[in-house]
PDB file of N, CA and C in Angstrom:
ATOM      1  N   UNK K   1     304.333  98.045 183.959  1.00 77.00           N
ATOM      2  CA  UNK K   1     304.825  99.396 183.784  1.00 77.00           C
ATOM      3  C   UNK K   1     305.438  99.493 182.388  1.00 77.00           C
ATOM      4  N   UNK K   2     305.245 100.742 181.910  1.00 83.00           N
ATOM      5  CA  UNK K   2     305.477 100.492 180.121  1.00 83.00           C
ATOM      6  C   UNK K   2     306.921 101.262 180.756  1.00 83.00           C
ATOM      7  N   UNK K   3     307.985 100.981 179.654  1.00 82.00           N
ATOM      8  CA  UNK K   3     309.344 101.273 179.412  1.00 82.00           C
ATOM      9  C   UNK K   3     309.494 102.294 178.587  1.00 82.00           C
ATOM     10  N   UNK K   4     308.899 103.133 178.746  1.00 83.00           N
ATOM     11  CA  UNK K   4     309.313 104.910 178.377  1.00 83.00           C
ATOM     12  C   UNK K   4     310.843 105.233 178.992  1.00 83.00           C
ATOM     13  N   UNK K   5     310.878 104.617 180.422  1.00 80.00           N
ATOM     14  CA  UNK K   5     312.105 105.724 180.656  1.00 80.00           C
ATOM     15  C   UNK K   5     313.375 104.619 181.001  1.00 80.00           C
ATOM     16  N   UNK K   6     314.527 104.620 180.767  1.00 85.00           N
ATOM     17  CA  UNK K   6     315.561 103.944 180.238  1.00 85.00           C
ATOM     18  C   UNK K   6     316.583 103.758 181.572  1.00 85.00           C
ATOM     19  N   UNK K   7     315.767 104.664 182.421  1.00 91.00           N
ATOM     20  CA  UNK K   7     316.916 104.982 183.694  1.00 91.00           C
ATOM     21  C   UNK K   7     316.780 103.914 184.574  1.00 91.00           C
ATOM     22  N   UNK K   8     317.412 103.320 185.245  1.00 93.00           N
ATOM     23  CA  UNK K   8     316.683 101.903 186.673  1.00 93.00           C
ATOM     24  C   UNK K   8     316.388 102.741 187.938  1.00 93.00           C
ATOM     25  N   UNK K   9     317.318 104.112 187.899  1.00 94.00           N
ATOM     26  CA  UNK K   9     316.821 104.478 189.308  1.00 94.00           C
ATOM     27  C   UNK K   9     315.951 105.374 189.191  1.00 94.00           C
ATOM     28  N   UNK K  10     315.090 105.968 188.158  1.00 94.00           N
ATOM     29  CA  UNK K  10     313.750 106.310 187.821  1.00 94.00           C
ATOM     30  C   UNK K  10     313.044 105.382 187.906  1.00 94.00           C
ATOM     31  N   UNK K  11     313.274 104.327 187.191  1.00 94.00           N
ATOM     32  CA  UNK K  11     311.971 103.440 187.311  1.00 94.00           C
ATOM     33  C   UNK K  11     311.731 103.143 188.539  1.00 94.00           C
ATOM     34  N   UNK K  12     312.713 103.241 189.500  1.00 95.00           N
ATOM     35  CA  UNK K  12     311.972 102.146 190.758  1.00 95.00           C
ATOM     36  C   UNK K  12     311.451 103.491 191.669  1.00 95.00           C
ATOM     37  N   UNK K  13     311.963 104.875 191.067  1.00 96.00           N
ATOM     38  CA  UNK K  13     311.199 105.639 191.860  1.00 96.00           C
ATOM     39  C   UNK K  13     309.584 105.920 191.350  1.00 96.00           C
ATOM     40  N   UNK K  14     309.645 105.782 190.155  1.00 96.00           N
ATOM     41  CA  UNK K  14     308.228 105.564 189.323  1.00 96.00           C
ATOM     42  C   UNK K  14     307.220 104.486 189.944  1.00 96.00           C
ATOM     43  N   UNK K  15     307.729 103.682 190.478  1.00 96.00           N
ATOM     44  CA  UNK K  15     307.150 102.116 190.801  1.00 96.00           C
ATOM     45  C   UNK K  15     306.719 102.372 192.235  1.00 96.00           C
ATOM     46  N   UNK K  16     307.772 102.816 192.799  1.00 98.00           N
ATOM     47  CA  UNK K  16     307.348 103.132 194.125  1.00 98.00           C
ATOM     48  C   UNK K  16     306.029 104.030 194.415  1.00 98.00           C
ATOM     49  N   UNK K  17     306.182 105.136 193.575  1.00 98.00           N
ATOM     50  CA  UNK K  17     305.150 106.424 193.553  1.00 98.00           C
ATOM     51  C   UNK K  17     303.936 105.589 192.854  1.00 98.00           C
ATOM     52  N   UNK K  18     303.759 104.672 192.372  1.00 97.00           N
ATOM     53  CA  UNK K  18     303.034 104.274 191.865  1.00 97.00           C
ATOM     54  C   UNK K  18     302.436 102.870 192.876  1.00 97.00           C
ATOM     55  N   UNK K  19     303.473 102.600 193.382  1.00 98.00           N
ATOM     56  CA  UNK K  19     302.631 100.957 194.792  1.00 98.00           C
ATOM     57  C   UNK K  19     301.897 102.154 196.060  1.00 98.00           C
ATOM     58  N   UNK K  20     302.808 103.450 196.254  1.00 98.00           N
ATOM     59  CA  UNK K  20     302.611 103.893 197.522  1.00 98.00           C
ATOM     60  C   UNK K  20     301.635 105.108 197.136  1.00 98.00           C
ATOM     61  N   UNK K  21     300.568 105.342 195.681  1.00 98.00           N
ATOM     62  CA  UNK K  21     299.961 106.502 195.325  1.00 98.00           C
ATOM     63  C   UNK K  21     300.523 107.766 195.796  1.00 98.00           C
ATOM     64  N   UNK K  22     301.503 107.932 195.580  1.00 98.00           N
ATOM     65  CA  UNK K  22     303.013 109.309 196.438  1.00 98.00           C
ATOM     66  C   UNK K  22     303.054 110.219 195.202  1.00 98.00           C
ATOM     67  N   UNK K  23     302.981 111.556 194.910  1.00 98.00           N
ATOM     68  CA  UNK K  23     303.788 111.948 193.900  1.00 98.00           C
ATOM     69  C   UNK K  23     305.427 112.171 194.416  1.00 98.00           C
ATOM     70  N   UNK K  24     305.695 112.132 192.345  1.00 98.00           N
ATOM     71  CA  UNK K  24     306.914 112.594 192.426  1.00 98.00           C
ATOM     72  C   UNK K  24     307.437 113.760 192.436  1.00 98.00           C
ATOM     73  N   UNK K  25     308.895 114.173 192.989  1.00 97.00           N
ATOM     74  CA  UNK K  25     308.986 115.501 192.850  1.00 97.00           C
ATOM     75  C   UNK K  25     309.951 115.566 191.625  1.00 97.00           C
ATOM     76  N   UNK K  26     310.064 115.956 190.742  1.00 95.00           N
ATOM     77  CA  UNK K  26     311.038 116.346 189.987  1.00 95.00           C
ATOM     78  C   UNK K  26     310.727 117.318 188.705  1.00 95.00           C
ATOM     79  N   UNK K  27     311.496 117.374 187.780  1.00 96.00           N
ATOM     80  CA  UNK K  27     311.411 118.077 186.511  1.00 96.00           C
ATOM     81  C   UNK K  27     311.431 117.447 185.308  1.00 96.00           C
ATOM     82  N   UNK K  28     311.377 116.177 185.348  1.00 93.00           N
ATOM     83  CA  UNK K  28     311.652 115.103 184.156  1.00 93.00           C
ATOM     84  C   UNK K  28     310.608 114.892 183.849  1.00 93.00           C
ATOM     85  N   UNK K  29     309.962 115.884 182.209  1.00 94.00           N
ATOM     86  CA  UNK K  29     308.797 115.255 181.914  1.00 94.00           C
ATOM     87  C   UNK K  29     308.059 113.904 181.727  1.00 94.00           C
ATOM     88  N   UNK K  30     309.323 113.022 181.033  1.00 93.00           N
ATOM     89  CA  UNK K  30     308.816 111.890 180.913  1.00 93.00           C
ATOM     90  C   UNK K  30     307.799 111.300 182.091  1.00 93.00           C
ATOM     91  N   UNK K  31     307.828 111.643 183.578  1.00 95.00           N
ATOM     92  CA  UNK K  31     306.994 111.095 184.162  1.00 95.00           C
ATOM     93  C   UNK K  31     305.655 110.680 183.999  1.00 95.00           C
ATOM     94  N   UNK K  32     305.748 112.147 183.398  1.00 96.00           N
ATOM     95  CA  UNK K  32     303.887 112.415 183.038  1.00 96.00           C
ATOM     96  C   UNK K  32     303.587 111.428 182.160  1.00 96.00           C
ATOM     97  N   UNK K  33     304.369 110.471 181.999  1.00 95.00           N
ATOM     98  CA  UNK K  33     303.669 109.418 180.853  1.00 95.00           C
ATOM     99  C   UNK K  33     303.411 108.146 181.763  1.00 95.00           C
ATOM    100  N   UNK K  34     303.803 108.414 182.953  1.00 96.00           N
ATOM    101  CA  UNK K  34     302.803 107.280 183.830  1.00 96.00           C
ATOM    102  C   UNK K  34     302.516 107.615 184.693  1.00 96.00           C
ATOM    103  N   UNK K  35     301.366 106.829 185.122  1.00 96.00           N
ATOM    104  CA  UNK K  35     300.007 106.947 185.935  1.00 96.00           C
ATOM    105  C   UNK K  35     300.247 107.640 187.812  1.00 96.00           C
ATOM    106  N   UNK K  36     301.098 108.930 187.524  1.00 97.00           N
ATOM    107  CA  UNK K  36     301.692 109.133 188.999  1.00 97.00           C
ATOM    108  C   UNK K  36     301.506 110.678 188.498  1.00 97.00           C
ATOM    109  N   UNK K  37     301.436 111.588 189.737  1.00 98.00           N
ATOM    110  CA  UNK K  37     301.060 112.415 189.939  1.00 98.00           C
ATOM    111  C   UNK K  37     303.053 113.280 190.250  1.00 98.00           C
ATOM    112  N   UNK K  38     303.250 114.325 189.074  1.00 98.00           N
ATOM    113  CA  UNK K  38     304.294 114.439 189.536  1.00 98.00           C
ATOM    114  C   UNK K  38     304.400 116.160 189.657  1.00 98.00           C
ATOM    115  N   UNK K  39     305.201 116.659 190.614  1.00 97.00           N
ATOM    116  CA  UNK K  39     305.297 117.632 191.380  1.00 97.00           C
ATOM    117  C   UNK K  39     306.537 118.783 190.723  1.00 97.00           C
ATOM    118  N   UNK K  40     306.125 120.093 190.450  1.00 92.00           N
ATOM    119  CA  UNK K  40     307.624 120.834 190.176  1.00 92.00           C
ATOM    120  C   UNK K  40     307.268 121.338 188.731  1.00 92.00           C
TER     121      UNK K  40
END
């Protein structure tokens, strides 16, 4: 997982959405810079 985002409790929600193919829900663009489908 590349280190774009600086937060730990983003990343492991990033990681998760990413082991369990889940999107995310939020408003934090940065998501869109990894491979997860995000919602909002």
């Amino acid at each position: 997982m590349n280190d774009y985002h600086r937060d730990p409790f983003d990343r492991l929600i990033i990681a998760q959405a990413m082991v369990e193919q889940i999107p995310v829900v939020g408003t934090d663009e940065i998501f869109d810079l990894y491979p997860i489908q995000r919602l909002w």
